[in-house]
C-alpha positions as MATLAB code, in Angstrom:
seq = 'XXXXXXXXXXXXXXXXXXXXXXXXXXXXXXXXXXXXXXXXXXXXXXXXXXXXXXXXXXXXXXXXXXXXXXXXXXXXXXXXXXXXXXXXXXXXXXXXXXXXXXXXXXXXXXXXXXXXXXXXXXXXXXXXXXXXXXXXXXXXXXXXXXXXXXXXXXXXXXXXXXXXXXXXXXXXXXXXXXXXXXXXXXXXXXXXXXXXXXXXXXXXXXXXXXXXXXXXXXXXXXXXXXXXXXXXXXXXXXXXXXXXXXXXXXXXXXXXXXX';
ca = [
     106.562   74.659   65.519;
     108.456   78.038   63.812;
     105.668   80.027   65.406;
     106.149   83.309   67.834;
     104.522   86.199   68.725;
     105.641   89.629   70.046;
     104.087   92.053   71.318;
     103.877   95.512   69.422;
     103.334   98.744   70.980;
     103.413  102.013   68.136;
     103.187  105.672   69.595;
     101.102  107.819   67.124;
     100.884  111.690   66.167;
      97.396  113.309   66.600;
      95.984  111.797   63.695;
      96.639  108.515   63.640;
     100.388  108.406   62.069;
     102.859  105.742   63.775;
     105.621  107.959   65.464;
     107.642  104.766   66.983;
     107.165  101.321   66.980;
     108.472   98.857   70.056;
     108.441   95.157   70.158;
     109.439   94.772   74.352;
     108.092   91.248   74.466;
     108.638   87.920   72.538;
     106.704   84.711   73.383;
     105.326   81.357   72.060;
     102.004   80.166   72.152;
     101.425   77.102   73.727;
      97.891   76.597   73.645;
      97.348   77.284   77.005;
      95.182   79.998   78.531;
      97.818   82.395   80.188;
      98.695   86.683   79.465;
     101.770   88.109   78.281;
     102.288   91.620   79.711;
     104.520   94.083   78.084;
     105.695   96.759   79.675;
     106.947   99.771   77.702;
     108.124  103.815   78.021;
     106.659  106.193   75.840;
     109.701  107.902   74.619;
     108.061  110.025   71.650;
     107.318  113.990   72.514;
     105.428  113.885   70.233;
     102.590  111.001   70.799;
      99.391  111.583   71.688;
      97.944  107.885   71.566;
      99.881  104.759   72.028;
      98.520  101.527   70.015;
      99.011   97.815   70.740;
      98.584   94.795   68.659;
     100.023   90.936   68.505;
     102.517   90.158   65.427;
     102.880   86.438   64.483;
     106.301   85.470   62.910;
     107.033   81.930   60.707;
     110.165   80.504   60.429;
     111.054   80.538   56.546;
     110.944   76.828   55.471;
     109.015   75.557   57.999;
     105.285   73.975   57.278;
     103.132   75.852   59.910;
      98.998   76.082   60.422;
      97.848   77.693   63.883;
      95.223   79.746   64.945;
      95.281   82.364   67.642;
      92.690   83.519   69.923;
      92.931   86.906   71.645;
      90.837   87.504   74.539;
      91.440   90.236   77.596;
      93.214   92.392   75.511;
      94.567   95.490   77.918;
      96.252   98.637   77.476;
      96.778  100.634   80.510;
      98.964  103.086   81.957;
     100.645  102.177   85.283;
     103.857  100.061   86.083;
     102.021   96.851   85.171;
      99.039   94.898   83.822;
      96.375   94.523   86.458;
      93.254   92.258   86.667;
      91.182   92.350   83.712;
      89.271   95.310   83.182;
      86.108   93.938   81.339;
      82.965   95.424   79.508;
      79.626   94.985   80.788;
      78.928   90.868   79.294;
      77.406   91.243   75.625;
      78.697   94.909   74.978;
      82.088   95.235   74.237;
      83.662   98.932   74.340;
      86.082  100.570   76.397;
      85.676  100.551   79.981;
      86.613  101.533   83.168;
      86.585  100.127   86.928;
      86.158  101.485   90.475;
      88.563  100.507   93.323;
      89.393   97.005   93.117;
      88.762   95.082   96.656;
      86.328   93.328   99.225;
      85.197   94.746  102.445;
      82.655   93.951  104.765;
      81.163   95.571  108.199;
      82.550   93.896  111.582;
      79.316   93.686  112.936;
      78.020   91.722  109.771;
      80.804   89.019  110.288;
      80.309   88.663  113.769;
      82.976   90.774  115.296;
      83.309   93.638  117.775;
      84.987   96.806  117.497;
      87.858   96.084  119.091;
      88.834   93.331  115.689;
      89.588   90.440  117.932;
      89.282   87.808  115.470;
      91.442   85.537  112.716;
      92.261   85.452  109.254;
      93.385   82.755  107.292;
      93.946   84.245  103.574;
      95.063   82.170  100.166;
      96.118   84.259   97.753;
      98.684   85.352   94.931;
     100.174   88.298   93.479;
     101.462   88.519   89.650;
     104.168   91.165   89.973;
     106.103   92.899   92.940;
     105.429   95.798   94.502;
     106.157   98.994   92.253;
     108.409  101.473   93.525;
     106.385  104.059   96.480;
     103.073  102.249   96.243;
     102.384   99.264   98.873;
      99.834   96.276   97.970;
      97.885   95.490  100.535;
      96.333   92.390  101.419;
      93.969   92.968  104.134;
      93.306   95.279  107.041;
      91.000   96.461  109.552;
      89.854  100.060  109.904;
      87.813  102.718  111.266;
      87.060  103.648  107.785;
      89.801  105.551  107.155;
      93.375  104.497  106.941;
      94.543  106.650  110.189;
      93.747  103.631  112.759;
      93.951  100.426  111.305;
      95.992   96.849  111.490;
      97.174   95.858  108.122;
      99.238   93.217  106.582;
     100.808   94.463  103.251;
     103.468   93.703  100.483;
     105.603   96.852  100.834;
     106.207   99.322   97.712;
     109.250   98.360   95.629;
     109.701   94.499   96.581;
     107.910   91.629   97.834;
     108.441   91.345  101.456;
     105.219   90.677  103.479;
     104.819   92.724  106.594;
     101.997   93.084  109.705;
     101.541   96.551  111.056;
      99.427   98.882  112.693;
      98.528  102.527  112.332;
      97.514  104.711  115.525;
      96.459  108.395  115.051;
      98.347  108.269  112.022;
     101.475  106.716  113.304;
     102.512  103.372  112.323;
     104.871  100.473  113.313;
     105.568   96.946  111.602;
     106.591   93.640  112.740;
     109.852   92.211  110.925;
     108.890   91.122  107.616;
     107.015   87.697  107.467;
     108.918   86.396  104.536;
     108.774   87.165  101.015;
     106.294   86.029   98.233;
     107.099   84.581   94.608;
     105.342   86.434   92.164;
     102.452   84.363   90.438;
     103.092   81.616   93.025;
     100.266   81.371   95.481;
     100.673   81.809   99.095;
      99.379   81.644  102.874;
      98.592   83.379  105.420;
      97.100   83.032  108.928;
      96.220   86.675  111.134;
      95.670   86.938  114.838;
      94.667   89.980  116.219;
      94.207   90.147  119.930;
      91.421   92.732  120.440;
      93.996   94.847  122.257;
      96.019   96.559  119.423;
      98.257   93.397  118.867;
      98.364   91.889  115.464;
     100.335   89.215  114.774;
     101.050   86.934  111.259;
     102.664   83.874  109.456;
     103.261   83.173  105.673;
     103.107   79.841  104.507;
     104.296   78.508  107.724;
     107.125   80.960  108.452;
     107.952   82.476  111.599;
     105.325   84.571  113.503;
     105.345   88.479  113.384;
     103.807   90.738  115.409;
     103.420   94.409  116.537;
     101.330   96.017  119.143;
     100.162   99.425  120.267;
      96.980   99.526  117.116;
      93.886  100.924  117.801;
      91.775   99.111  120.646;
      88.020  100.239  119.731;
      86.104  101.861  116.948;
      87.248   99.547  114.422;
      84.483   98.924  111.839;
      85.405   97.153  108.524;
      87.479   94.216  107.299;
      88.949   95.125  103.706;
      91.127   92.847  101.421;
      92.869   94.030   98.328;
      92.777   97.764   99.098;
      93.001  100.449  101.882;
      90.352  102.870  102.991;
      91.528  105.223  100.416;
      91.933  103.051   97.493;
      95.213  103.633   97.008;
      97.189  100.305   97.736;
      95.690   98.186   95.611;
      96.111   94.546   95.569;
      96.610   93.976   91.666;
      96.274   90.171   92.387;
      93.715   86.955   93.303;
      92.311   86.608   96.378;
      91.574   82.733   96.516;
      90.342   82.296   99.983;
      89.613   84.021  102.991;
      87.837   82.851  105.846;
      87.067   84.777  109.134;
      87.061   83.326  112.532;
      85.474   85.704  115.413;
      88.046   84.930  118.457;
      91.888   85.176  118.484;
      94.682   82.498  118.117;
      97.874   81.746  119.790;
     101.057   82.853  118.029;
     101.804   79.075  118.320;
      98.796   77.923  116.088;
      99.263   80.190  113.045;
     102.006   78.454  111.370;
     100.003   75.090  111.351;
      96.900   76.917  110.443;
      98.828   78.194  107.272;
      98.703   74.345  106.123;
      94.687   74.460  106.130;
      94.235   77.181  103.774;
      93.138   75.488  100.390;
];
């Protein structure tokens, strides 16, 4: 009781000296394992390193004894905090990643080139969308992002859409719905082997597009595109392949499997 924490971000000079100092986020710990991102603007011309650190306030009169432990600490620049970025186990320092997804060969999960197959994915993403950058959840591709079918949370929101690309020209289906942030959700993907794809979320009304690529298709990827530039920034819970297309009919009911 009388405890809270805020977070506090302080933009420094060149050598160290504290330029400004922001507090964007107040919280109280509960005792449970959770993060608190803080999102913040370096406003300072000046500042050439940027600082964070947690500050614990009491409530004056009030009898208090707590202890805090700090683990995943992250600093990072980008419109939000992603997944953890962690040292090598037993050597802490600073680190770095590479491109943050899945992906495995058709032919290694049973499939032919033209992607006939379906998906049923459980998943959940933290945040929505930032503005211009899509997250995408899965597609299939001939290794590159010019011919592939894709199902995506679109840049600047949360609405969940199928679509294709052809030659570099793409079409969606109307959105499938639209996620809750940190709330996980379902999803069930037919493709037809002939360029169709179609989708539901958590039991939701089937969309679907045709006129994707037909052959030459050659890996399933989930979290990321062929580029690495739509990254998930989320949990990808379960996904389970199936090598033969369903019936529009069946996905919604096939949403209600997914653990």
């Amino acid at each position: 009781a009388g405890v809270t924490a805020e977070h506090v971000i302080v933009e420094r000079d060149g050598v160290g000296g504290a330029l400004t100092t922001q507090a964007p986020v107040t919280f109280s710990p509960d005792g449970a394992l959770r993060r608190f991102p803080a999102a913040f603007t370096i406003g300072n011309a000046g500042a050439q390193r940027v600082t964070a650190a947690v500050r614990m306030r009491v409530t004056n009169g009030i009898a208090t004894s707590f202890r805090v432990a700090l683990g995943w600490p992250q600093l990072e620049r980008g419109a939000f905090a992603t997944t953890p970025i962690l040292p090598v186990t037993g050597s802490p320092a600073a680190s770095t990643r590479g491109a943050d997804l899945v992906s495995a060969t058709l032919a290694a999960l049973g499939l032919g080139a033209n992607g006939a197959c379906t998906i049923l994915f459980g998943g959940m993403i933290p945040q929505a969308a930032p503005a211009g950058a899509d997250q995408s959840l899965l597609q299939l591709d001939d290794g590159t992002d010019g011919n592939r079918l894709r199902v995506r949370n679109t840049a600047g929101g949360s609405s969940i859409i199928a679509g294709r690309v052809t030659a570099g020209t793409a079409s969606d289906a109307a959105a499938l719905g639209t996620l809750t942030p940190g709330t996980p959700f379902r999803l069930a993907v037919s493709l037809n082997g002939a360029g169709r794809i179609a989708a539901s979320l958590d039991g939701g009304a089937v969309g679907a597009v045709t006129g994707g690529p037909v052959g030459s298709l050659t890996t399933l990827r989930i979290g990321n595109s062929a580029a690495a530039t739509t990254p998930l920034a989320g949990e990808a819970g379960t996904l389970s392949v199936i090598p033969y297309s369903t019936a529009d009919a069946a996905l919604p009911s096939l949403c209600a499997t997914i653990p």
